[in-house]
Short mmCIF file of C-alpha atoms and ligand atoms in Angstrom, two decimals:
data_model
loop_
_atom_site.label_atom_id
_atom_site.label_comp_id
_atom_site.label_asym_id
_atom_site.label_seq_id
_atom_site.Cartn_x
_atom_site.Cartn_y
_atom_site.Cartn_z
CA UNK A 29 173.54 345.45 52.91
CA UNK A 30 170.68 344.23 50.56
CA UNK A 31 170.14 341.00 51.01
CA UNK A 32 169.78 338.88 47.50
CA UNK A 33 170.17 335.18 48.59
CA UNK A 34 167.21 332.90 49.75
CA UNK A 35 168.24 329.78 51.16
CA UNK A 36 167.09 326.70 52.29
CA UNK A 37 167.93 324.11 53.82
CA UNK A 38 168.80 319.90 53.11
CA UNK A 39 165.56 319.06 55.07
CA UNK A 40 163.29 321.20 52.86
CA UNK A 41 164.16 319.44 49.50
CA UNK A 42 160.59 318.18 49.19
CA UNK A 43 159.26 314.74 50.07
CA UNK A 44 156.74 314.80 46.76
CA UNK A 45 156.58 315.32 43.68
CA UNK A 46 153.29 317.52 42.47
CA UNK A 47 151.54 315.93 39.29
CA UNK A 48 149.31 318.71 38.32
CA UNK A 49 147.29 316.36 36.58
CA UNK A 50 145.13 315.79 39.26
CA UNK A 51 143.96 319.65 39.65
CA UNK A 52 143.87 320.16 35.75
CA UNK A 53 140.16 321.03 35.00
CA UNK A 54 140.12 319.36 31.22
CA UNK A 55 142.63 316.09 31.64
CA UNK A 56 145.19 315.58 28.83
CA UNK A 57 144.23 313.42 25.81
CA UNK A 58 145.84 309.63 25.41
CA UNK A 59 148.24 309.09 23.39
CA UNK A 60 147.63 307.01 19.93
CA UNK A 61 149.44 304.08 18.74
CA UNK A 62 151.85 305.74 15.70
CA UNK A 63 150.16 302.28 13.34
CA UNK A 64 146.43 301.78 14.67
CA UNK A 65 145.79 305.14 15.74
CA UNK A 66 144.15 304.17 18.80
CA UNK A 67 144.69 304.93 22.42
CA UNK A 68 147.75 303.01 23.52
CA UNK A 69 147.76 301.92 27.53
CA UNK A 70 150.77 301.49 29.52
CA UNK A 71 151.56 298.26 28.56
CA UNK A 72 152.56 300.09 24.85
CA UNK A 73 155.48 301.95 26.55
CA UNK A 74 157.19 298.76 28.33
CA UNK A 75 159.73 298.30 25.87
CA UNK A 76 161.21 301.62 26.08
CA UNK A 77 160.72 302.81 29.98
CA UNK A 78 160.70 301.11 33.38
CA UNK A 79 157.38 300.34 34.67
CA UNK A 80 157.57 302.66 37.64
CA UNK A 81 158.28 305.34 34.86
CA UNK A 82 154.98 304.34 33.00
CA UNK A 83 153.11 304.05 36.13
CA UNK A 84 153.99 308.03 36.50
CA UNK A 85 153.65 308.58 33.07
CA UNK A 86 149.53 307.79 33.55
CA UNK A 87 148.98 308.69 37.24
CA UNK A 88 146.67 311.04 38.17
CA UNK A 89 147.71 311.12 41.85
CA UNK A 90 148.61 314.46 43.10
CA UNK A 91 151.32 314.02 45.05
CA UNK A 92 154.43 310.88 44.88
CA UNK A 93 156.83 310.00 47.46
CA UNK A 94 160.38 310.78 45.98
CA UNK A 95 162.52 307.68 46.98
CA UNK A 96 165.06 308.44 49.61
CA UNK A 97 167.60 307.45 47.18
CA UNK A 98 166.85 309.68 44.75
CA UNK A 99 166.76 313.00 47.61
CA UNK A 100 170.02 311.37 48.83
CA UNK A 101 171.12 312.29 45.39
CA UNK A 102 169.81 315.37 45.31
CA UNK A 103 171.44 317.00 48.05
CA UNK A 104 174.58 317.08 46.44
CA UNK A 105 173.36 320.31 44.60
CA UNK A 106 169.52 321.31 46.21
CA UNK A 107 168.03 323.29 47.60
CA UNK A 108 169.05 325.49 44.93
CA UNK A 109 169.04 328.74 46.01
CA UNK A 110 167.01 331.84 44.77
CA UNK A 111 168.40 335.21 44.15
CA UNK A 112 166.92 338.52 43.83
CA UNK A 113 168.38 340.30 41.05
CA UNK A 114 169.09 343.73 42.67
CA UNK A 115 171.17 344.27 39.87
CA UNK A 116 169.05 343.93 36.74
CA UNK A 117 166.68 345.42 38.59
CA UNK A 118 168.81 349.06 38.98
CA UNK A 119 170.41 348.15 35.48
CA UNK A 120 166.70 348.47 34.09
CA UNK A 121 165.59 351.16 35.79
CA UNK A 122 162.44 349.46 37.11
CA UNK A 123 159.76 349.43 40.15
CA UNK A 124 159.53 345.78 39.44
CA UNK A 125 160.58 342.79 41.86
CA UNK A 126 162.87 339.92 39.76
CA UNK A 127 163.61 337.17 41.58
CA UNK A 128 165.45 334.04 39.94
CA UNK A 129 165.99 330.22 40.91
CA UNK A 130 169.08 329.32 40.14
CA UNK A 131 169.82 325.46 38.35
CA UNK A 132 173.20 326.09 37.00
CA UNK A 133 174.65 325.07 40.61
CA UNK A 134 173.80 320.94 39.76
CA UNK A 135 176.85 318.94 38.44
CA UNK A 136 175.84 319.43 35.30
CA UNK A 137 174.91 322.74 35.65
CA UNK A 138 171.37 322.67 34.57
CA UNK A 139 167.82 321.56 36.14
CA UNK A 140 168.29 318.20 33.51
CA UNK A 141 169.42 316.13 36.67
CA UNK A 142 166.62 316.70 38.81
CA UNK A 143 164.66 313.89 36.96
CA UNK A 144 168.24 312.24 34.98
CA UNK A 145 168.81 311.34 38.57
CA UNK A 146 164.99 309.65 38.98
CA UNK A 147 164.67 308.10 36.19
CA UNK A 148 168.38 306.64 36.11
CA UNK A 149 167.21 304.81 40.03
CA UNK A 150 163.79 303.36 38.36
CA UNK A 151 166.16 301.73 35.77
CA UNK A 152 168.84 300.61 37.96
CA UNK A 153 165.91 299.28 40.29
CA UNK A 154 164.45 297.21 37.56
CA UNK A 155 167.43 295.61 36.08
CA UNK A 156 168.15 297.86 33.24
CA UNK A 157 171.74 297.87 31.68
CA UNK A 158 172.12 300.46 29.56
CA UNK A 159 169.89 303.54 28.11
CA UNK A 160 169.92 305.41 25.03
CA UNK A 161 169.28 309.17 24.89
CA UNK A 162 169.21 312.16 22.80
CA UNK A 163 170.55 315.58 23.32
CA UNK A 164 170.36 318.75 21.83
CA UNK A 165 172.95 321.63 23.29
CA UNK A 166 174.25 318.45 25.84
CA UNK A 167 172.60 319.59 28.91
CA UNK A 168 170.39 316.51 28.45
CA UNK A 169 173.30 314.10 27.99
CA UNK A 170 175.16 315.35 30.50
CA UNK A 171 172.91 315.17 33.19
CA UNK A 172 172.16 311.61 32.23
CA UNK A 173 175.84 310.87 31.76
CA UNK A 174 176.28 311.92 35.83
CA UNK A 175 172.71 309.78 36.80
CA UNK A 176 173.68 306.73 35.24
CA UNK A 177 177.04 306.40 36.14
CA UNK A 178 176.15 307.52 39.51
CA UNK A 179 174.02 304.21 39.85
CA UNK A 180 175.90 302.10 37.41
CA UNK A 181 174.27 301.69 34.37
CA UNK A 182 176.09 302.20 30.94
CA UNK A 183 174.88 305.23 28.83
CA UNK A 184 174.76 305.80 25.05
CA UNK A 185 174.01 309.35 23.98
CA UNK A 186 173.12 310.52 20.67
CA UNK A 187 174.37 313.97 20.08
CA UNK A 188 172.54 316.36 17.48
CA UNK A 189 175.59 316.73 15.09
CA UNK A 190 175.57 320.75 15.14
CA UNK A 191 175.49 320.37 18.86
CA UNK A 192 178.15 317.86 18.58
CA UNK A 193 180.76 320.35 16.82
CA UNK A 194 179.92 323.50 18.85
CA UNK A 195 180.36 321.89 22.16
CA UNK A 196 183.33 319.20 22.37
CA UNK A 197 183.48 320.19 25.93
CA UNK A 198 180.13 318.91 26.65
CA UNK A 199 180.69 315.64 24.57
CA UNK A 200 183.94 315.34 26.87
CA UNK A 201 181.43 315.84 30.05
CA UNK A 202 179.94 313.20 29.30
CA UNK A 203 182.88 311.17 28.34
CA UNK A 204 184.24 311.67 32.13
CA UNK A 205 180.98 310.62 33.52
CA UNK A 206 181.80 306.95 31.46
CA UNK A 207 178.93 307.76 28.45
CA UNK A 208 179.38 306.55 24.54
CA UNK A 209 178.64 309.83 22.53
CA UNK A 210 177.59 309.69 18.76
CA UNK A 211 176.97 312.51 16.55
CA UNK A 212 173.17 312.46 14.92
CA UNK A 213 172.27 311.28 12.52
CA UNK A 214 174.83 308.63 12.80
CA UNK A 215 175.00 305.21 10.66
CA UNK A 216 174.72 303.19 13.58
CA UNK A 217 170.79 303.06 13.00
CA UNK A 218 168.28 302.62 10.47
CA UNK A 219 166.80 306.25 11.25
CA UNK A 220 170.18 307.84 11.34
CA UNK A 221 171.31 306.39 7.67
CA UNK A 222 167.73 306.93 6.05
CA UNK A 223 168.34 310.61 7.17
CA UNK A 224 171.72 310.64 6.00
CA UNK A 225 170.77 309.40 2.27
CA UNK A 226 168.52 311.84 2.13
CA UNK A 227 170.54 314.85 3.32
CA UNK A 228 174.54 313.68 4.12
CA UNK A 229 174.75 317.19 5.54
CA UNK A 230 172.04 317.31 7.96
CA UNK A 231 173.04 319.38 10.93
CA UNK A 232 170.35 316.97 12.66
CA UNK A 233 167.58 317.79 15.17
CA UNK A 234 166.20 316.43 18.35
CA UNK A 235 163.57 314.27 16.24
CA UNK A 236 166.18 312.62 14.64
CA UNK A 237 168.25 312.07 17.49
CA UNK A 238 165.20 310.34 19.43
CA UNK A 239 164.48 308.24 16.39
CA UNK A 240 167.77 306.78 16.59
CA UNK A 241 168.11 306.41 20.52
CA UNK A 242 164.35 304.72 20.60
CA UNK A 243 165.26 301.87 17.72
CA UNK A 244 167.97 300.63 19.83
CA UNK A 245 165.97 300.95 22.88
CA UNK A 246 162.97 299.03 20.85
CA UNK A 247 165.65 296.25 19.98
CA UNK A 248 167.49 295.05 22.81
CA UNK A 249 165.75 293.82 26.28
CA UNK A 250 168.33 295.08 28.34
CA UNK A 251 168.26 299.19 26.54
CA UNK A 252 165.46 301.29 28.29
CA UNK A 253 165.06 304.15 26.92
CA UNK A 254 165.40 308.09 28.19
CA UNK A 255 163.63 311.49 27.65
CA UNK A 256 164.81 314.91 29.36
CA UNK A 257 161.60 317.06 28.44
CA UNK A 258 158.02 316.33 26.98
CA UNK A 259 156.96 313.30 29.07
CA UNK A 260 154.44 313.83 31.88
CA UNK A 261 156.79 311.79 34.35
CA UNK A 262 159.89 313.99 33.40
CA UNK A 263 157.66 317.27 34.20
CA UNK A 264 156.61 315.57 37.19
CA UNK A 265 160.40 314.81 38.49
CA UNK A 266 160.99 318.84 37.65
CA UNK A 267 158.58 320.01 40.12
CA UNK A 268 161.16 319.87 43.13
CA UNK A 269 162.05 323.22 41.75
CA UNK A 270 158.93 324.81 41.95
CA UNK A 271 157.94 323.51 45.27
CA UNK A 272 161.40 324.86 46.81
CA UNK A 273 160.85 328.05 44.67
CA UNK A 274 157.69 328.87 46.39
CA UNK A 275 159.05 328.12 50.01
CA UNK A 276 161.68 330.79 49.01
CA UNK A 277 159.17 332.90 47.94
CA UNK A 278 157.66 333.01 50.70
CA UNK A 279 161.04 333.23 52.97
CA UNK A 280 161.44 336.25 51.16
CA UNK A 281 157.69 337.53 52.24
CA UNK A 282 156.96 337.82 48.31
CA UNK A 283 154.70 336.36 46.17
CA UNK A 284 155.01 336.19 42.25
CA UNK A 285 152.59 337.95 39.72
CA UNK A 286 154.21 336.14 37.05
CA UNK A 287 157.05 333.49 36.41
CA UNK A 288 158.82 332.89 33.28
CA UNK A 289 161.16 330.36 31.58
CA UNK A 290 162.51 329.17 28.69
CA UNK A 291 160.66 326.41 26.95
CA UNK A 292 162.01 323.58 24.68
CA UNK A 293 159.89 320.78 25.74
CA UNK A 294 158.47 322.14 28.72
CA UNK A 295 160.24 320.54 31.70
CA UNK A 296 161.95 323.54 33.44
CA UNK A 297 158.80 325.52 32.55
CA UNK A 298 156.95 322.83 34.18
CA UNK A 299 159.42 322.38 37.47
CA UNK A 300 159.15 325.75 38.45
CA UNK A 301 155.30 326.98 37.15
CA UNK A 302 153.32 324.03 38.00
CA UNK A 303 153.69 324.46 42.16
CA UNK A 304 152.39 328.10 41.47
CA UNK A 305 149.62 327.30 38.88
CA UNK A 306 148.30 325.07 41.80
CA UNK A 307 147.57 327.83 43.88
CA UNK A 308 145.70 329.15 40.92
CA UNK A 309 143.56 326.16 40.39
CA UNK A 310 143.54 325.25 44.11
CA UNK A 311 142.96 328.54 45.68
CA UNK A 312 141.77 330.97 42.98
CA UNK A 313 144.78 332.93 42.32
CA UNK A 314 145.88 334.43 38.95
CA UNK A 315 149.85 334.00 38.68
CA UNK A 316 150.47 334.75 35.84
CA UNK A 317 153.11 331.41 33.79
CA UNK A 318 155.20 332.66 30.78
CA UNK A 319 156.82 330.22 28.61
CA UNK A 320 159.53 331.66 26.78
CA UNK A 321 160.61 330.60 23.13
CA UNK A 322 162.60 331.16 20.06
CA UNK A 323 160.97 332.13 17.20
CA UNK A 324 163.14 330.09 15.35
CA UNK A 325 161.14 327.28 16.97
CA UNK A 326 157.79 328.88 17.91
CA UNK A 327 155.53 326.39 18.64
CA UNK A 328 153.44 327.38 21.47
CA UNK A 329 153.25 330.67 19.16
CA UNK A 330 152.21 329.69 15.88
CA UNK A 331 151.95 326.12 15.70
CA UNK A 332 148.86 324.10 16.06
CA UNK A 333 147.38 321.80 18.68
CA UNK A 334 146.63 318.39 17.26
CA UNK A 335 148.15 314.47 17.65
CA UNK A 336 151.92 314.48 16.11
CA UNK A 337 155.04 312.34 16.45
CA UNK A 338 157.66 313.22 19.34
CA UNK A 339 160.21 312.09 16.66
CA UNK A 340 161.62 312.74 13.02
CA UNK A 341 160.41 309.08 11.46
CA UNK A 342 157.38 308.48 13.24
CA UNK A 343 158.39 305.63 15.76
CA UNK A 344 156.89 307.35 19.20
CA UNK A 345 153.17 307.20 20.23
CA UNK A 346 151.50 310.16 18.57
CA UNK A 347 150.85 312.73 21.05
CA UNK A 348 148.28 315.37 21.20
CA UNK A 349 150.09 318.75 21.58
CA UNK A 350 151.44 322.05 19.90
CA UNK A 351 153.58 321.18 16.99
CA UNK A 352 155.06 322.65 13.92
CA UNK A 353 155.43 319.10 12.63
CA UNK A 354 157.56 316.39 12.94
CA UNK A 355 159.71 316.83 9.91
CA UNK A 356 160.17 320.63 11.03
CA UNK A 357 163.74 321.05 11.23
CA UNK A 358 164.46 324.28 13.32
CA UNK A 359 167.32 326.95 12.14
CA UNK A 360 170.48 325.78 14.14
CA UNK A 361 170.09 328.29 16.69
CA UNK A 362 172.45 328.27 19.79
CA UNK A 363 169.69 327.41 22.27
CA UNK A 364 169.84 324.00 21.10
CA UNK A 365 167.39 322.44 23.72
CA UNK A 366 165.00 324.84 22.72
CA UNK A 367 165.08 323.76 18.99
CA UNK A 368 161.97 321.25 19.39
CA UNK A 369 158.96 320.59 17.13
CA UNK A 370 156.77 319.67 19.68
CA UNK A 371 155.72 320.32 23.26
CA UNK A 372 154.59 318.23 26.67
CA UNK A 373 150.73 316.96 26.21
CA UNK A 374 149.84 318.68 29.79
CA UNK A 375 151.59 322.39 28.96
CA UNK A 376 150.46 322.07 25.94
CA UNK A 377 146.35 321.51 27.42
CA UNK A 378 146.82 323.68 29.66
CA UNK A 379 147.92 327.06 27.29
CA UNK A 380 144.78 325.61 25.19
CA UNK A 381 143.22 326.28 28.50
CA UNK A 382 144.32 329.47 28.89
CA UNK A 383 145.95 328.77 32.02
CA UNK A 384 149.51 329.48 30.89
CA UNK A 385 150.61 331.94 27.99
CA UNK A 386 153.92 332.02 25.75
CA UNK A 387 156.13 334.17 24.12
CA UNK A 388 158.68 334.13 21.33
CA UNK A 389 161.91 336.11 20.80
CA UNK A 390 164.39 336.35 18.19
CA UNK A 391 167.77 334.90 18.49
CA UNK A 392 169.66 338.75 18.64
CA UNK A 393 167.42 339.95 21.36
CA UNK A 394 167.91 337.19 23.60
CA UNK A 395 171.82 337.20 23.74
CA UNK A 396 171.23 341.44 24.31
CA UNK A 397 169.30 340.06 27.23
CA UNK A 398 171.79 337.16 28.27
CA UNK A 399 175.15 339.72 28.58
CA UNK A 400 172.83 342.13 29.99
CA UNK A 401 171.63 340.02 32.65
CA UNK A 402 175.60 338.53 32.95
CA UNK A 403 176.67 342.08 33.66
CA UNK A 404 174.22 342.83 36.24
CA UNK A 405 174.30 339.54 38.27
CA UNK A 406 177.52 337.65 37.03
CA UNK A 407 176.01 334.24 36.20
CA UNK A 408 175.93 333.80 32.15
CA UNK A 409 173.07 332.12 31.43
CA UNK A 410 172.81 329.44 29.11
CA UNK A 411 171.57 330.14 25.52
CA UNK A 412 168.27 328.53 26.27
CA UNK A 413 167.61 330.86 29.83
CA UNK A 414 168.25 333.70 27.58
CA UNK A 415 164.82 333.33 26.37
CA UNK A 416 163.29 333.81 29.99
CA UNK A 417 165.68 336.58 30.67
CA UNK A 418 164.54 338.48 27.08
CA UNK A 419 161.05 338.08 28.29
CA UNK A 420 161.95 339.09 31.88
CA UNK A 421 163.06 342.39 30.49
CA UNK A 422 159.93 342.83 27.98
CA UNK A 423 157.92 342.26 31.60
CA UNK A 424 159.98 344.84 33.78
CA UNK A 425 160.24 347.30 31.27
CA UNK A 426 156.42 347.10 31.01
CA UNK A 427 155.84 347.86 34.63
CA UNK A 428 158.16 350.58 34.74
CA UNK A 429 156.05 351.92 31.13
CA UNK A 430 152.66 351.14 33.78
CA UNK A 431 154.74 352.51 36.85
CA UNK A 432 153.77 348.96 38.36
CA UNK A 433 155.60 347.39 41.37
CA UNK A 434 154.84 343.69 40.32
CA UNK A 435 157.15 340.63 40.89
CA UNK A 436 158.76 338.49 38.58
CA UNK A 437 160.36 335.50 39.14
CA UNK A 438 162.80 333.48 36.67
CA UNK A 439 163.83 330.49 36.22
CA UNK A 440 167.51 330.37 35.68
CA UNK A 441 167.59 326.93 34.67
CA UNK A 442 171.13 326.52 33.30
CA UNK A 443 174.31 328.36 32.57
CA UNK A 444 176.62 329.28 29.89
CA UNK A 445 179.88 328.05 31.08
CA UNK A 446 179.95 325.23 27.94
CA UNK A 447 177.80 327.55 25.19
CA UNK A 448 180.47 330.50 24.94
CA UNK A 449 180.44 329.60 21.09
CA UNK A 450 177.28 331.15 20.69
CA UNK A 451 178.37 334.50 22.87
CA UNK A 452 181.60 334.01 20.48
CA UNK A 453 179.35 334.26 17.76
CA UNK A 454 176.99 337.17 19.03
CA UNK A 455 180.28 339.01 20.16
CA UNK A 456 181.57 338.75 16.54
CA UNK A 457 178.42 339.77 15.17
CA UNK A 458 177.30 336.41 13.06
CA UNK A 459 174.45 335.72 14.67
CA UNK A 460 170.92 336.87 12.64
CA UNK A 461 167.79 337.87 13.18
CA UNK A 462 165.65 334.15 12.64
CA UNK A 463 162.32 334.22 12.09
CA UNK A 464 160.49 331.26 10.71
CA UNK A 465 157.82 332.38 7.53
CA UNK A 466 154.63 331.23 7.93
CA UNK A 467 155.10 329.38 4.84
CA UNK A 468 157.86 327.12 6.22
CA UNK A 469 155.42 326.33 8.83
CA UNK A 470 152.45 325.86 6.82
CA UNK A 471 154.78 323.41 4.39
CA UNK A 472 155.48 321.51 7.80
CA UNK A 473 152.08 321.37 8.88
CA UNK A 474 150.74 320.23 5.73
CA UNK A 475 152.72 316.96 6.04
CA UNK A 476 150.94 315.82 8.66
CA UNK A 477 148.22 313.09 8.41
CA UNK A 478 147.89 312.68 11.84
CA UNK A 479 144.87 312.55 13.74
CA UNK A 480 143.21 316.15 15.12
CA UNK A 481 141.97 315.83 18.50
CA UNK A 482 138.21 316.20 19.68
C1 PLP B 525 167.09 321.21 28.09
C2 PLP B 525 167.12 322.60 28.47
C3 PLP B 525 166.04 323.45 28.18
C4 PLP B 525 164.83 323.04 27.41
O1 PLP B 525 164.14 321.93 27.86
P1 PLP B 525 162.84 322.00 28.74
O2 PLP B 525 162.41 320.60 28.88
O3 PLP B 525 161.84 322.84 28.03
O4 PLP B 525 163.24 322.58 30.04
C5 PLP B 525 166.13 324.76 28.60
N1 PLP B 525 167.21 325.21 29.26
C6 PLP B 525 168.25 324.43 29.56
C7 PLP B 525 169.43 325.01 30.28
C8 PLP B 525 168.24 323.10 29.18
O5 PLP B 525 169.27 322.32 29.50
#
């Protein structure tokens, strides 16, 4: 029998976090007050996060002691285990190696909890009450839904309104974990009803959502505020992944020439590639990191690096990163967590680095990919995985064309269980080709009067 299953076990959850900003050799920009312009300091961010939050937000200290609360928590679903995917491997016909992590086993059934469940404790910790949130597909909700009512604080999600009518199941996830779910733009906020003069039929967007979830946050004393991707302390929380990823790898006596994932933000990117990319910068190696993205949404592609708003109306600290511009408002794709404008300040310094590279594929090829991998290994991934798996296939088939025995590992950071509208649609054949035109993006760009760094 071939073995496929890499386990480990509760004791080798890691102690640490890895912040990868210590090792980066060019260390991200600050971010710039969204009135003044100038560099904002922690204090800035107090109204909206915990101060242990902030305090990770800035740190440049490689390595931080996860509380024993929060691994207590996590071994109700980690270690994860890691699979390798005999199957699509035979299915593809190739000499490569594929290996995949595997997220969809958490309660929510995506990597969203690994830091949902952190950043939930530094609230609870401090006092906090309640916390707003956005989510796209609902993965984000969810996962929040199950952290906050695991340590008892109330939770208000905003739901982007397409999201909100292809997945009532989600919404109803959420419900069971004791979360208030709105569909965005709602008129329960200033940003939500200027958006909704403006366009009553707005299928909304992540920008929007976070607009809305930070003005009540920015009102009320006892409302923090919560972000599943982007944020240098939610990357950090995702690296638990990675550093159990690598231990499997080497379990397994392997050793990746490349890893891939999807990328809407960057956080499961940055949970599983960061422990690897430290080898590179510590130790010389040349892994090669592969963020995977719709090109619908292509902003590590064919956006631009400069300072730009996380949200829709220009309420967060502007950020220097890849962007197509905050009033981009992506097709409605079914990868709904992928359908951000903008990207995590360290990813996005380090693929202006070179360290990293990314990819874009269109929204047909990636469901081919997603039944193809389902048929071969019997998880179906969620619509935002599909991107890694597309580019996981574009990778194999390319050392099979080069008659190379390299190995690829994915990360499988979610499944499909809750998204079969969008294999629904696929199956029926309504899904098309998307590709953004470069003038849509130039349009978006041109909007911008934001600052361009250096
Ligand atoms: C949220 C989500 C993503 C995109 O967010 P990142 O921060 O880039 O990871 C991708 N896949 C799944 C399953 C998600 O839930």
């Amino acid at each position: 029998m071939k073995s496929r299953k890499i386990t480990l076990s509760e004791k080798e959850i890691p102690n640490h976090w890895y912040n990868i900003v210590a090792d980066m050799p060019n260390k991200p920009l600050p971010p710039l007050h969204p009135g003044t312009k100038e560099p904002i300091g922690p204090e800035a961010l107090a109204p909206l996060f915990p101060m242990e939050l902030i305090m990770q937000e800035v740190s440049a200290e490689k390595w931080i002691e996860i509380p024993e609360e929060v691994r207590d928590v996590y071994t109700m679903w980690r270690p994860t285990p890691m699979f390798r995917a005999h199957g699509l491997e035979k299915a593809l016909d190739t000499p490569a190696k594929i290996y995949y992590k595997y997220e969809g086993v958490s309660p929510s059934g995506s990597h969203k909890p690994n830091t949902a469940v952190a950043q939930a404790y530094y609230n609870m910790k401090e006092g906090v009450k309640r916390i707003t949130t956005e989510t796209g597909a609902g993965q984000w909700g969810s996962a929040l839904s199950f952290a906050c009512n695991h340590f008892g604080i109330e939770c208000e999600v905003y739901m982007v309104k397409i999201s909100y009518h292809h997945k009532p199941y989600r919404k109803l996830m959420m419900n069971t974990w004791g979360a208030n779910v709105y569909a965005s733009p709602s008129d329960r906020t200033e940003a939500g009803r200027k958006i909704l003069a403006s366009d009553p039929d707005s299928p909304g967007s992540l920008g929007i959502a976070i607009s809305e979830a930070v003005e009540l946050a920015a009102q009320d004393p006892d409302t923090k505020y919560s972000l599943g991707s982007v944020l240098n302390h939610v990357l950090l929380h995702q690296t638990v992944l990675g550093q159990e990823a690598l231990a499997q790898m080497e379990k397994a006596g392997d050793m990746p020439d490349v890893v891939v994932a999807p990328f809407g933000g960057g956080s499961n990117f940055a949970g599983i590639a960061f422990p690897f990319l430290r080898l590179n910068l510590e130790e010389g190696r040349s892994i090669r990191c592969v963020a995977s993205e719709p090109a619908s949404c292509p902003k590590l592609t064919r956006g631009v690096f400069r300072y730009d708003f996380g949200d829709t109306v220009g309420m967060t600290p502007l950020l220097p990163m890849y962007t197509l511009g905050h009033n981009f408002v992506p097709a409605p794709i079914h990868a709904g967590g992928l359908r951000y404008h903008g990207a995590g300040v360290v990813v996005s310094q380090l693929l202006k680095d070179n360290l990293i590279e990314a990819v874009s594929h269109d929204n047909l090829e990636v469901f081919d990919a997603g039944v193809q991998f389902a048929r071969a290994e019997g998880i179906i991934p969620a619509p935002e995985a599909t991107h890694a798996v597309a580019t996981v296939i574009q990778e194999a088939n390319r050392c099979k064309l080069e008659g190379k025995s390299e190995t690829i590992l994915l990360n499988l950071c979610g499944h499909g269980n809750f998204d079969m509208k969008a294999y629904e649609d696929y199956f029926a054949g309504n899904l098309v080709k998307h590709e953004v035109t470069s003038e849509e993006i130039e349009a978006s760009l041109a909007e911008l009067d934001t600052p361009i760094p250096g």
